[in-house]
Coordinates of C-alpha atoms in Angstrom, one line a residue:
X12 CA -75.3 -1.1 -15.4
X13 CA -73.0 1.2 -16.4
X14 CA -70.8 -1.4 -17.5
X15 CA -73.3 -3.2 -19.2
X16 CA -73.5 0.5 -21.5
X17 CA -69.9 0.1 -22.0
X18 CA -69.9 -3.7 -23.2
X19 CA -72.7 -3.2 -25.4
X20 CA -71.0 0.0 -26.9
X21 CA -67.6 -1.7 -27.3
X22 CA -70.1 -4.6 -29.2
X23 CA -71.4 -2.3 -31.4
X24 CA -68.4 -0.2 -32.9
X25 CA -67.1 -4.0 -33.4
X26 CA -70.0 -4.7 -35.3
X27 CA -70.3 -1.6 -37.2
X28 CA -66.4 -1.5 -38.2
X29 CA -66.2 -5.2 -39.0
X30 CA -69.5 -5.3 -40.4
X31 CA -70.8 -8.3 -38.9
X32 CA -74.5 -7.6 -38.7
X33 CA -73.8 -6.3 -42.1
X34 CA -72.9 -9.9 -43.8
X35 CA -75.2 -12.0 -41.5
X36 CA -72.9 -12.8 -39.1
X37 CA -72.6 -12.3 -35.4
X38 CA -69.8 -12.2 -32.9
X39 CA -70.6 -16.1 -31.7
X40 CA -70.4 -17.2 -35.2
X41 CA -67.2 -15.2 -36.2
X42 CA -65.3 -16.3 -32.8
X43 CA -66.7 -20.3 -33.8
X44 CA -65.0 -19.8 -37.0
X45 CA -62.0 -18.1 -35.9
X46 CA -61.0 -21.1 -33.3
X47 CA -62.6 -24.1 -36.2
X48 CA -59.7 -21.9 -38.6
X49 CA -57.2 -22.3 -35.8
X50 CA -57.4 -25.7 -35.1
X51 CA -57.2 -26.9 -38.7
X52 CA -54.0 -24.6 -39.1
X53 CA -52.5 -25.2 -36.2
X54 CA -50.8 -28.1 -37.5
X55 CA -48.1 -25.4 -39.7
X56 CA -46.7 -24.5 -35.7
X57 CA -45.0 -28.1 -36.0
X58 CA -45.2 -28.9 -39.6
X59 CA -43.8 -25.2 -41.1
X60 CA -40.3 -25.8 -38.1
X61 CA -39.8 -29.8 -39.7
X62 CA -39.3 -29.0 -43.3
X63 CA -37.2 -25.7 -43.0
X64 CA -34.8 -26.7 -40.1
X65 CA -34.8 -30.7 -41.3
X66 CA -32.7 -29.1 -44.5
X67 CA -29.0 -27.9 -44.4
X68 CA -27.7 -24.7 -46.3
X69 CA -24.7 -24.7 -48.5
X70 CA -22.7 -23.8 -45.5
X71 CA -24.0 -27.1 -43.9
X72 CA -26.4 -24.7 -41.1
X73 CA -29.9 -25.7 -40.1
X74 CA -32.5 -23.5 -38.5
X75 CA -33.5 -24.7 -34.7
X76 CA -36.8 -26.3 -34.6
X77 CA -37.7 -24.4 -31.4
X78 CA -37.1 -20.8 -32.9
X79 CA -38.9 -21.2 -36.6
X80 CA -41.5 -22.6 -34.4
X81 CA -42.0 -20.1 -32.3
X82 CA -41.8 -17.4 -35.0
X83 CA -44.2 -19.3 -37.1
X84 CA -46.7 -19.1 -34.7
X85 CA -45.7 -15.1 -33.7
X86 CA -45.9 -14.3 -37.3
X87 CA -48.9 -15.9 -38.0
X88 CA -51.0 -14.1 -35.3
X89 CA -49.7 -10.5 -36.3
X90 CA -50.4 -11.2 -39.9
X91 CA -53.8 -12.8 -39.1
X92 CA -54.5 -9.9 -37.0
X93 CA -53.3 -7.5 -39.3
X94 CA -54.8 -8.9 -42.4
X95 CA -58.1 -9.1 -40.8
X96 CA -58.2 -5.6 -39.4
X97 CA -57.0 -4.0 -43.1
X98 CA -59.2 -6.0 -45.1
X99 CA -62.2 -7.4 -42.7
X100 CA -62.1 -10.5 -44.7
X101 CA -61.6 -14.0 -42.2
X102 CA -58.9 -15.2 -44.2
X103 CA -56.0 -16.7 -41.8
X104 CA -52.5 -16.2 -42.5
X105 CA -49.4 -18.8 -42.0
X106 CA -46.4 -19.8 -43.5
X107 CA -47.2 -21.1 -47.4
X108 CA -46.5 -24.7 -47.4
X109 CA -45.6 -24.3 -51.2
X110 CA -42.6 -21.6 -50.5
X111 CA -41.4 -23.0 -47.7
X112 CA -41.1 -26.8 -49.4
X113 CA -39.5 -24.3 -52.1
X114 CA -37.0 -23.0 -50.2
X115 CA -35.5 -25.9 -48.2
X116 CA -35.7 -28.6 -50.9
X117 CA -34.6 -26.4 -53.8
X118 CA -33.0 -22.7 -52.8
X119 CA -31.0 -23.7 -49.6
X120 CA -29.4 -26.0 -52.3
X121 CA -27.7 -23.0 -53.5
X122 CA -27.8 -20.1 -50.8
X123 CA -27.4 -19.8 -47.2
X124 CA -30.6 -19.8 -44.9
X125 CA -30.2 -15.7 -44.2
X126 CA -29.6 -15.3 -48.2
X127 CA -32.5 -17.7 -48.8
X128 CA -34.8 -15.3 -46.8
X129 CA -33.9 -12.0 -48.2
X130 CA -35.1 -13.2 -51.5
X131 CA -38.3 -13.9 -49.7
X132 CA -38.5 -10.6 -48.4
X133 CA -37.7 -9.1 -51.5
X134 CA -40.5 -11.2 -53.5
X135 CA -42.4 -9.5 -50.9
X136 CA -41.4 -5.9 -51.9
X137 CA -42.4 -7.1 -55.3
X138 CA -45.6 -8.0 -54.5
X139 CA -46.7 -5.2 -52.4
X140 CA -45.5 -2.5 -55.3
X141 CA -47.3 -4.5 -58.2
X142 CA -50.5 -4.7 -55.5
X143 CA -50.0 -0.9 -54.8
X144 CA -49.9 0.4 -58.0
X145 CA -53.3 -1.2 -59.5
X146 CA -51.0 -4.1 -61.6
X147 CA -52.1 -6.9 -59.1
X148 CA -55.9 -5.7 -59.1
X149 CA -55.9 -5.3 -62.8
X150 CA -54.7 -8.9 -63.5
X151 CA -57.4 -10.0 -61.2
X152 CA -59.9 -8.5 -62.6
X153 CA -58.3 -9.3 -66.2
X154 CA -59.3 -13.2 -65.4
X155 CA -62.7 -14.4 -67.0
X156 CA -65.0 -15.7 -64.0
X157 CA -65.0 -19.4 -65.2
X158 CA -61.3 -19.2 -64.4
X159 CA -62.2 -17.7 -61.2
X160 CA -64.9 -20.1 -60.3
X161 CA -62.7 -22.9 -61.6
X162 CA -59.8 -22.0 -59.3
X163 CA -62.3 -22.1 -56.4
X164 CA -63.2 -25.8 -57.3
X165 CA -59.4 -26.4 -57.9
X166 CA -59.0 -25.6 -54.5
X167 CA -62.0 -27.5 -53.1
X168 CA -60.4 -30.7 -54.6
X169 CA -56.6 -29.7 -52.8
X170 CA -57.9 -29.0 -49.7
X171 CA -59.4 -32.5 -49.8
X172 CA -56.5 -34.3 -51.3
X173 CA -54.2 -32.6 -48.5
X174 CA -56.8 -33.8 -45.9
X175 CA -57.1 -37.5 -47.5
X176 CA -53.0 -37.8 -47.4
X177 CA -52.4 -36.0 -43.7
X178 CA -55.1 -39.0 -42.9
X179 CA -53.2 -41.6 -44.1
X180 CA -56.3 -42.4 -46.3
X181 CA -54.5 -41.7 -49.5
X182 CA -51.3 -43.3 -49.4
X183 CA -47.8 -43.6 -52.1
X184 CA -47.3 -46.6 -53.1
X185 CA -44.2 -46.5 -54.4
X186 CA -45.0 -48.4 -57.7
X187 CA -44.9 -46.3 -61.4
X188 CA -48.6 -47.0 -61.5
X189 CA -50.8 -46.3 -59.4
X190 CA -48.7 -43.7 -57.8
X191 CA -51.3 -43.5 -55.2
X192 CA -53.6 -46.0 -53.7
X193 CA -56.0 -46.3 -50.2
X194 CA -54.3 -46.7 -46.8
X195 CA -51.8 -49.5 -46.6
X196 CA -51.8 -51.9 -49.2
X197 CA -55.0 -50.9 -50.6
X198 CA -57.1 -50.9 -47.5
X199 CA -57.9 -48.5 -44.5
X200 CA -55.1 -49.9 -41.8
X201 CA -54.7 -47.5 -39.0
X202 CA -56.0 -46.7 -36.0
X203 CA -55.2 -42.9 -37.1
X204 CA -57.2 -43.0 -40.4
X205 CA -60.4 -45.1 -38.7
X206 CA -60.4 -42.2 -36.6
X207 CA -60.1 -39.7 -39.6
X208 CA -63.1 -41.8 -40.8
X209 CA -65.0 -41.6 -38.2
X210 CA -64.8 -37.7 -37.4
X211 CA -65.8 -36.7 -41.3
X212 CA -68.7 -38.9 -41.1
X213 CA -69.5 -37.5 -38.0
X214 CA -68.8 -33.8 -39.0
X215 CA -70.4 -34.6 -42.3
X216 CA -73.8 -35.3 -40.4
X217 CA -73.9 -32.4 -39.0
X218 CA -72.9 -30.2 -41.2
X219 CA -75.3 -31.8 -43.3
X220 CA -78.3 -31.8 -40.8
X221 CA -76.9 -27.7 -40.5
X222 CA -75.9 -28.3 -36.4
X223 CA -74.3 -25.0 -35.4
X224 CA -71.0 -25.2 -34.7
X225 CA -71.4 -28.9 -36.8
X226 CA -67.3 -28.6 -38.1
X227 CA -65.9 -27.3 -34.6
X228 CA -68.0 -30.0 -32.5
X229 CA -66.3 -33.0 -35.0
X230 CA -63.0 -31.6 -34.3
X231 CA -63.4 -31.7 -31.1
X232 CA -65.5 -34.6 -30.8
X233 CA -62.9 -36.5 -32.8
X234 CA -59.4 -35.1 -30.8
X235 CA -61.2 -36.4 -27.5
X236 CA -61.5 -40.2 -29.0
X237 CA -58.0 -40.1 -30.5
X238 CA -56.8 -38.9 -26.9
X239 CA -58.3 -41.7 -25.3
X240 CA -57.0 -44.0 -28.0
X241 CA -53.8 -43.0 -27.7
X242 CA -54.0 -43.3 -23.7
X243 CA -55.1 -46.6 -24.2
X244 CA -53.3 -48.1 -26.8
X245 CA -49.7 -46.1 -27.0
X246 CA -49.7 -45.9 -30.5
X247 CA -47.1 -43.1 -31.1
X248 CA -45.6 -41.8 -34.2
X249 CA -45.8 -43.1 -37.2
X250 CA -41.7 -42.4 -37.6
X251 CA -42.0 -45.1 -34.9
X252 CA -44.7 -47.5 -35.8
X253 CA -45.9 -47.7 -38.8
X254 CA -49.3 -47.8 -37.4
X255 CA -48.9 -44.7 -35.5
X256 CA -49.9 -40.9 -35.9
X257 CA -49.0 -38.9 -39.0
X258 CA -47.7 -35.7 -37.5
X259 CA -48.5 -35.2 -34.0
X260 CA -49.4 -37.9 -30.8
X261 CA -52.5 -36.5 -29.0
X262 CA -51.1 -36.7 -25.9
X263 CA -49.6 -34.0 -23.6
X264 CA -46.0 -35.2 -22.7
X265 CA -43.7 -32.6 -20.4
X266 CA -44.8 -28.7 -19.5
X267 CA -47.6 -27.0 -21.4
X268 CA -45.7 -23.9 -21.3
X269 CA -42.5 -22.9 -23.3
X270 CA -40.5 -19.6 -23.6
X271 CA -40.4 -18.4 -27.3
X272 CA -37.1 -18.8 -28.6
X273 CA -37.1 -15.4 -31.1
X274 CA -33.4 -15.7 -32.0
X275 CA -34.3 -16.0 -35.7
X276 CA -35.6 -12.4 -35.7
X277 CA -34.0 -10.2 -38.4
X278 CA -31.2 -13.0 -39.9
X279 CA -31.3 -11.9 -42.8
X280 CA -28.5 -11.5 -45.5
X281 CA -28.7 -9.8 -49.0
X282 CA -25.3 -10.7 -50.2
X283 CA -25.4 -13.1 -52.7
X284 CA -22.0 -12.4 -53.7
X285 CA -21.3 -16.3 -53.8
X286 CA -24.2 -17.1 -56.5
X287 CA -24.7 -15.6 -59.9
X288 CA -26.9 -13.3 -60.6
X289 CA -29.3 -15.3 -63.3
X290 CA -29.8 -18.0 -59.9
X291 CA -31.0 -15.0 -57.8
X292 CA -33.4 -13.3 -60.4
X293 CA -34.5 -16.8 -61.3
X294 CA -35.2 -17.8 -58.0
X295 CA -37.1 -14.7 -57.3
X296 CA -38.8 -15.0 -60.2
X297 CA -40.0 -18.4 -59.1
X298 CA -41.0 -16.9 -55.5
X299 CA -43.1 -14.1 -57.4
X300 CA -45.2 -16.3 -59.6
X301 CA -46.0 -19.2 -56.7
X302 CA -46.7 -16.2 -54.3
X303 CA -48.2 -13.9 -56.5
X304 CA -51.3 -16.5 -58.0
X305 CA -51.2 -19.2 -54.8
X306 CA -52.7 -16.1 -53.1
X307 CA -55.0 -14.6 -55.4
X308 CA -56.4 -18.5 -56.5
X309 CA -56.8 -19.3 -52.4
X310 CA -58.4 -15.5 -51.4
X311 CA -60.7 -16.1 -55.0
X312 CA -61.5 -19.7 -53.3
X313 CA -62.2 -18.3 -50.3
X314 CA -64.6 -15.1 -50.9
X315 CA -66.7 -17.2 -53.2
X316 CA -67.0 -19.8 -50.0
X317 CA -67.7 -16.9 -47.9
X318 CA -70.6 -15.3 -49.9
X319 CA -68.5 -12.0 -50.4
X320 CA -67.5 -11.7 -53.8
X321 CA -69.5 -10.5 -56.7
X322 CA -70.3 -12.2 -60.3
X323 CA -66.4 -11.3 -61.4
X324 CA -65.1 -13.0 -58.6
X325 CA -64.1 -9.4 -56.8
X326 CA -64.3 -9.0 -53.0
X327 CA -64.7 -5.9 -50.6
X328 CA -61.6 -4.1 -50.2
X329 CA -59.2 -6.1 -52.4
X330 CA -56.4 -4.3 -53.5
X331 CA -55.3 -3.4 -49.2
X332 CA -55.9 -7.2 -48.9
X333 CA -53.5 -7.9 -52.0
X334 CA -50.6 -5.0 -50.2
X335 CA -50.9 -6.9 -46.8
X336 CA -50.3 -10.1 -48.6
X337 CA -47.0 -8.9 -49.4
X338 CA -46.6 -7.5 -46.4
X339 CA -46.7 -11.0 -45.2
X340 CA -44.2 -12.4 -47.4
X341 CA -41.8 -9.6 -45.9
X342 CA -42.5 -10.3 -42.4
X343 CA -41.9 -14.1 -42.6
X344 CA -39.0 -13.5 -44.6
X345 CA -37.7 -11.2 -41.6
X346 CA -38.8 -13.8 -39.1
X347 CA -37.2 -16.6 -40.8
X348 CA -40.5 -18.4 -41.1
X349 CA -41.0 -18.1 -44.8
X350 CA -43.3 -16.0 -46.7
X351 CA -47.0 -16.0 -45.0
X352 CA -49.9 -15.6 -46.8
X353 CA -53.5 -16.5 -47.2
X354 CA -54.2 -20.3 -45.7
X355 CA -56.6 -22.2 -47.9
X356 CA -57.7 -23.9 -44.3
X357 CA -59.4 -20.6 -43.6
X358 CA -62.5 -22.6 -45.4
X359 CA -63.1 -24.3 -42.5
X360 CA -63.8 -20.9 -40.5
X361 CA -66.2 -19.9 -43.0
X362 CA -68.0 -22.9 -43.3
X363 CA -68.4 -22.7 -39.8
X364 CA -69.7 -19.2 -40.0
X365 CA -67.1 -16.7 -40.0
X366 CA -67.4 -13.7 -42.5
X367 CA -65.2 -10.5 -41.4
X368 CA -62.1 -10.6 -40.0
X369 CA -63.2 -10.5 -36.1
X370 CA -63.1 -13.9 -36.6
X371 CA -58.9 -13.4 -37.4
X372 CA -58.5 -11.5 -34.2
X373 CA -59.6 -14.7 -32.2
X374 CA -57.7 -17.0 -34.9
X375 CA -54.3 -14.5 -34.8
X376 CA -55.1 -13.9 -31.0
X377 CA -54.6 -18.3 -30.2
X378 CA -51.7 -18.0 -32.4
X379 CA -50.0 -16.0 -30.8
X380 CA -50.8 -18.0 -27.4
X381 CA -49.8 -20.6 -28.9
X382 CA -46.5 -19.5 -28.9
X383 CA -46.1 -19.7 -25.5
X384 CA -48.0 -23.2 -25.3
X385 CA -46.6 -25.1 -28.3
X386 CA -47.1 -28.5 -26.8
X387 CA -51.1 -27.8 -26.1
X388 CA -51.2 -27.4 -30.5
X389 CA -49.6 -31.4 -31.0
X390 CA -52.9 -32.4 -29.1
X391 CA -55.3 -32.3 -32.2
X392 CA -54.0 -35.2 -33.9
X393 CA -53.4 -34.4 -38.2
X394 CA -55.5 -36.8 -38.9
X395 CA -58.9 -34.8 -37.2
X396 CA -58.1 -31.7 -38.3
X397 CA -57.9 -33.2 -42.1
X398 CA -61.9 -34.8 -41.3
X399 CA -62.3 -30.9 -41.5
X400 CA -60.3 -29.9 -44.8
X401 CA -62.1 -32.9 -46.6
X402 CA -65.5 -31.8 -45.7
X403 CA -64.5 -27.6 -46.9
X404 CA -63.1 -29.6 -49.8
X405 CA -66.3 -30.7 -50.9
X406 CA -68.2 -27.3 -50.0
X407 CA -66.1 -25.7 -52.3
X408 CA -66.9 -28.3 -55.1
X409 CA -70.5 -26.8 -55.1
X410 CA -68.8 -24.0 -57.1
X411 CA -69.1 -26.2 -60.3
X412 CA -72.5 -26.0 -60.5
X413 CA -72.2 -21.7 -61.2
X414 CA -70.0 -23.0 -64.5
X415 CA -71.7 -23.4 -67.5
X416 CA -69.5 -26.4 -69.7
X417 CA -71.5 -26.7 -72.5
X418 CA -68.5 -24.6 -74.6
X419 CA -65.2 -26.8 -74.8
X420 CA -63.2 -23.1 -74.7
X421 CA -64.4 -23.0 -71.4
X422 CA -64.6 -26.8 -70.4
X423 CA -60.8 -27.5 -70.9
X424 CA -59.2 -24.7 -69.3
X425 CA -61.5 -25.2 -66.3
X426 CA -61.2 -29.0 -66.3
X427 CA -57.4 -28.1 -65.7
X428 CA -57.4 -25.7 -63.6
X429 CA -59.0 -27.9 -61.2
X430 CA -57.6 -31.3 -62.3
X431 CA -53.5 -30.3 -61.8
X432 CA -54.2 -28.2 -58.4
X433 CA -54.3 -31.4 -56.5
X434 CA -52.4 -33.8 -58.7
X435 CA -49.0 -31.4 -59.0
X436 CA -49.9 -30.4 -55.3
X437 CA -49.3 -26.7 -56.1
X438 CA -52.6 -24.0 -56.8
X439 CA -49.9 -21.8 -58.8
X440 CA -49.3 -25.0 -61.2
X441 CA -53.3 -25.6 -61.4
X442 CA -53.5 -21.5 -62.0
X443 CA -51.1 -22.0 -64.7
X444 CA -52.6 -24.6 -66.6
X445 CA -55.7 -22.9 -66.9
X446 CA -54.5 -19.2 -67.7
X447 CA -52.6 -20.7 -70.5
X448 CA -55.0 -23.2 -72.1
X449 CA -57.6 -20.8 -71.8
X450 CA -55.1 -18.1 -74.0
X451 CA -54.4 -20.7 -76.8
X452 CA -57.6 -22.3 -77.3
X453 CA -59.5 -19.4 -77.3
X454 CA -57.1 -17.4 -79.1
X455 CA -56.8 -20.3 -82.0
X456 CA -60.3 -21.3 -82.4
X457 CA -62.1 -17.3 -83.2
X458 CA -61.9 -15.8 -79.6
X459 CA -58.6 -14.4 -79.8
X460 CA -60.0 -10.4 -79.9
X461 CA -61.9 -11.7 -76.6
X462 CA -58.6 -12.7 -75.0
X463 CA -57.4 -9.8 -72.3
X464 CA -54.0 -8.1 -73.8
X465 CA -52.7 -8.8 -69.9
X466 CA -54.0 -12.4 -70.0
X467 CA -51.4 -12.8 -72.6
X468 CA -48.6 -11.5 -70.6
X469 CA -49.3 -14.1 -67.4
X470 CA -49.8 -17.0 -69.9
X471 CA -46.5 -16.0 -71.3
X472 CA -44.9 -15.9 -68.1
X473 CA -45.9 -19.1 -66.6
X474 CA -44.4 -20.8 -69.4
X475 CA -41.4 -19.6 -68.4
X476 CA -42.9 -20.8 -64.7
X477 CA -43.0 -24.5 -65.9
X478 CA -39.8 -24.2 -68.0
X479 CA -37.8 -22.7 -65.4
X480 CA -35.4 -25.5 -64.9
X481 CA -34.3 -25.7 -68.6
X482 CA -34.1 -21.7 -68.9
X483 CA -31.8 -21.2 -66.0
X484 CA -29.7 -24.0 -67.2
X485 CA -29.7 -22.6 -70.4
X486 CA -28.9 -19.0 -69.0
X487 CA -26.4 -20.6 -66.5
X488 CA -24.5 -22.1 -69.4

């Protein structure tokens, strides 16, 4: 009895403090949408360790797989963990797929690996002053709510683009024109993406026919066939048929359990005596704006999808959201793992319920098990978990409908905004596009007075964004 007191007690200041009762929610719901959010990021343990140790430094050093695995997963949970106890919000945190491509295609080309993450950690510092002192907030709020809403559908199309390619269902095909096409040679030719089929029409049943737990049951629904198929058939990797599975086999090979290697903690150097200065301020500078509007476009996305923002786009608690942001970009910076920030895949969570950030503890909480069991996350085959991403994709789409387009002012900028998220595959490019239409063709057709003085100043500085490569050459010379 007594400890039935004590449980529902405990139940209670976890409501009250997260608010769940508050938004509609309940703890069921908000652990649902903390493992759905899990499993569809879960993929960044394997995929965030292949694109930073697969690249070499200038000195010719690689990061081991093992350790940027297992401090992508560490700092993952903390910052999930952290994030959702600071701001409440279900918003999952990971390595940024856009930094870390970033830094081992284009800044390991010039730096060391321990150089290249101290100027992640100081983009970080950058962020978390600008978010402290009101700058971050005011530039928000500075953005007219078409952008906002636009960035929201921006995202909605990503998300499903990202899903449609992890499937194999949208495919390079190496010519000029198309650059993309469906499947191989034009048709749907894997096992793999007949399985991604199958698991979004299945998950899109039942999200449509509103089955609880409708995104969570497909996933899983969908990683038990692919198990059997691959049990059956041996199909592999797709490095080693080309018929085979994107990014991880769903089958359990070897021990479930592995020791975190953590010998990546605090490698870190700040002397960047061997580069000149220019390179290191532009390279920040390039950190800063993918950071800096990735984040605020995905957590926009996000509260919209969750029902918690109000008309301007504004959510509860934003400006300790935007500080631990930074926060994150410091720690994976630290941890070698790259900057961490706000996953768009969160969607899937909140389309499967989750609305404060109890539903991070259980998402940070796996995470950080799942740095200990690192084989157990290759089960859920990439292309199940993008079934998932495709079906918050087209959620998020709904957002149009809140967007009048009627005036062309408005029309082109948000037509933009959401047109070059997927097809540059960046949310800072699509961000971009739209801040700086919307400046010109408002400015230069009688709205110019109606044109926010700090709107200006991004525009400006995300045209030097996109002409960053001719600047620093031109600087360098």
């Amino acid at each position: 009895m007594v400890a039935a007191e004590q449980t529902t007690e405990a139940r209670s200041w976890v409501d009250r403090y997260f608010e769940i009762s508050e938004r509609g929610s309940t703890i069921g719901r908000e652990v649902r949408g903390g493992l759905v959010t899990f499993v569809t990021m879960a993929y960044i343990v394997i995929l965030n360790p292949i694109i930073l140790s697969g690249s070499a430094d200038v000195a010719g050093d690689k990061l081991p797989f093992a350790s940027v695995s297992a401090v992508t997963a560490l700092t993952a949970g903390v910052m999930t963990i952290l994030f959702g106890i600071v701001s409440r919000m279900p918003f999952g945190f990971a390595a940024g797929l856009g930094i870390n491509a970033f830094l081992a295609f284009s800044v390991v080309g010039q730096v060391t690996w321990p150089e290249a993450m101290a100027l992640v950690i100081i983009n970080g510092v950058l962020i978390v002053l600008l978010a402290a002192t009101g700058l971050r907030r005011m530039i928000f709020d500075a953005v007219p709510v078409q952008l906002k809403l636009a960035i929201t559908v921006g995202i909605g199309l990503f998300i499903a683009f990202i899903g449609f390619v992890n499937a194999g269902f949208v495919t390079a095909t190496g010519a000029a024109s198309p650059p993309v096409g469906l499947g191989v040679g034009g048709s749907v030719g894997t096992v793999p993406t007949v399985i991604f089929v199958f698991t979004l029409v299945l998950t899109g049943i039942l999200v449509a026919r509103k089955v609880k737990g409708g995104l969570l049951i497909g996933l899983v629904s969908g990683t038990v066939v692919a198990v059997i198929v691959e049990a059956i058939w041996h199909l592999g990797s797709a490095q080693e048929n080309k018929g085979g599975w994107g990014l991880t086999v769903p089958a359990l090979s070897g021990a479930p359990f592995s020791v975190p290697d953590l010998s990546l903690f605090g490698a870190v150097s700040f002397d960047f005596g061997k580069v000149s200065m220019v390179t290191v301020v532009m390279l920040v500078f390039t950190l800063l704006f993918t950071n800096f509007f990735d984040a605020m476009g995905t957590m926009t996305g996000l509260s919209r999808e969750a029902g918690l923002a109000d008309e301007k786009g504004n959510f509860p608690r934003l400006k300790s959201a935007l500080v631990v942001e930074g926060v994150g970009a410091i720690a994976g910076g630290f941890t070698s793992s790259s900057s961490n920030t706000v996953f768009i895949e969160s969607g899937a969570g909140i389309g499967e319920g989750a609305r404060t950030g109890f539903a991070n503890i259980v998402t940070g909480g796996v995470f950080l098990l799942a740095m200990f069991f690192t084989p157990l996350t290759q089960i859920v085959p990439t292309e199940v978990a993008a079934a998932a991403l495709v079906i918050v994709g087209a959620l998020m789409m709904a957002q149009i409908a809140h967007i009048d387009l009627t005036d062309f002012r408005v029309l082109l900028p948000v037509f933009l905004t959401a047109a070059v998220m997927p097809l540059t595959y960046s949310i800072a490019n699509g961000i971009g596009a739209g801040f700086v239409s919307w400046v010109l063709v408002n400015a230069f057709s009688g709205r110019a007075k109606q044109v926010h003085w700090l709107l200006w100043i991004v525009a400006a500085g995300f045209v030097v964004f996109f002409a960053r490569g001719p600047i620093e050459a031109l600087l360098g010379a």
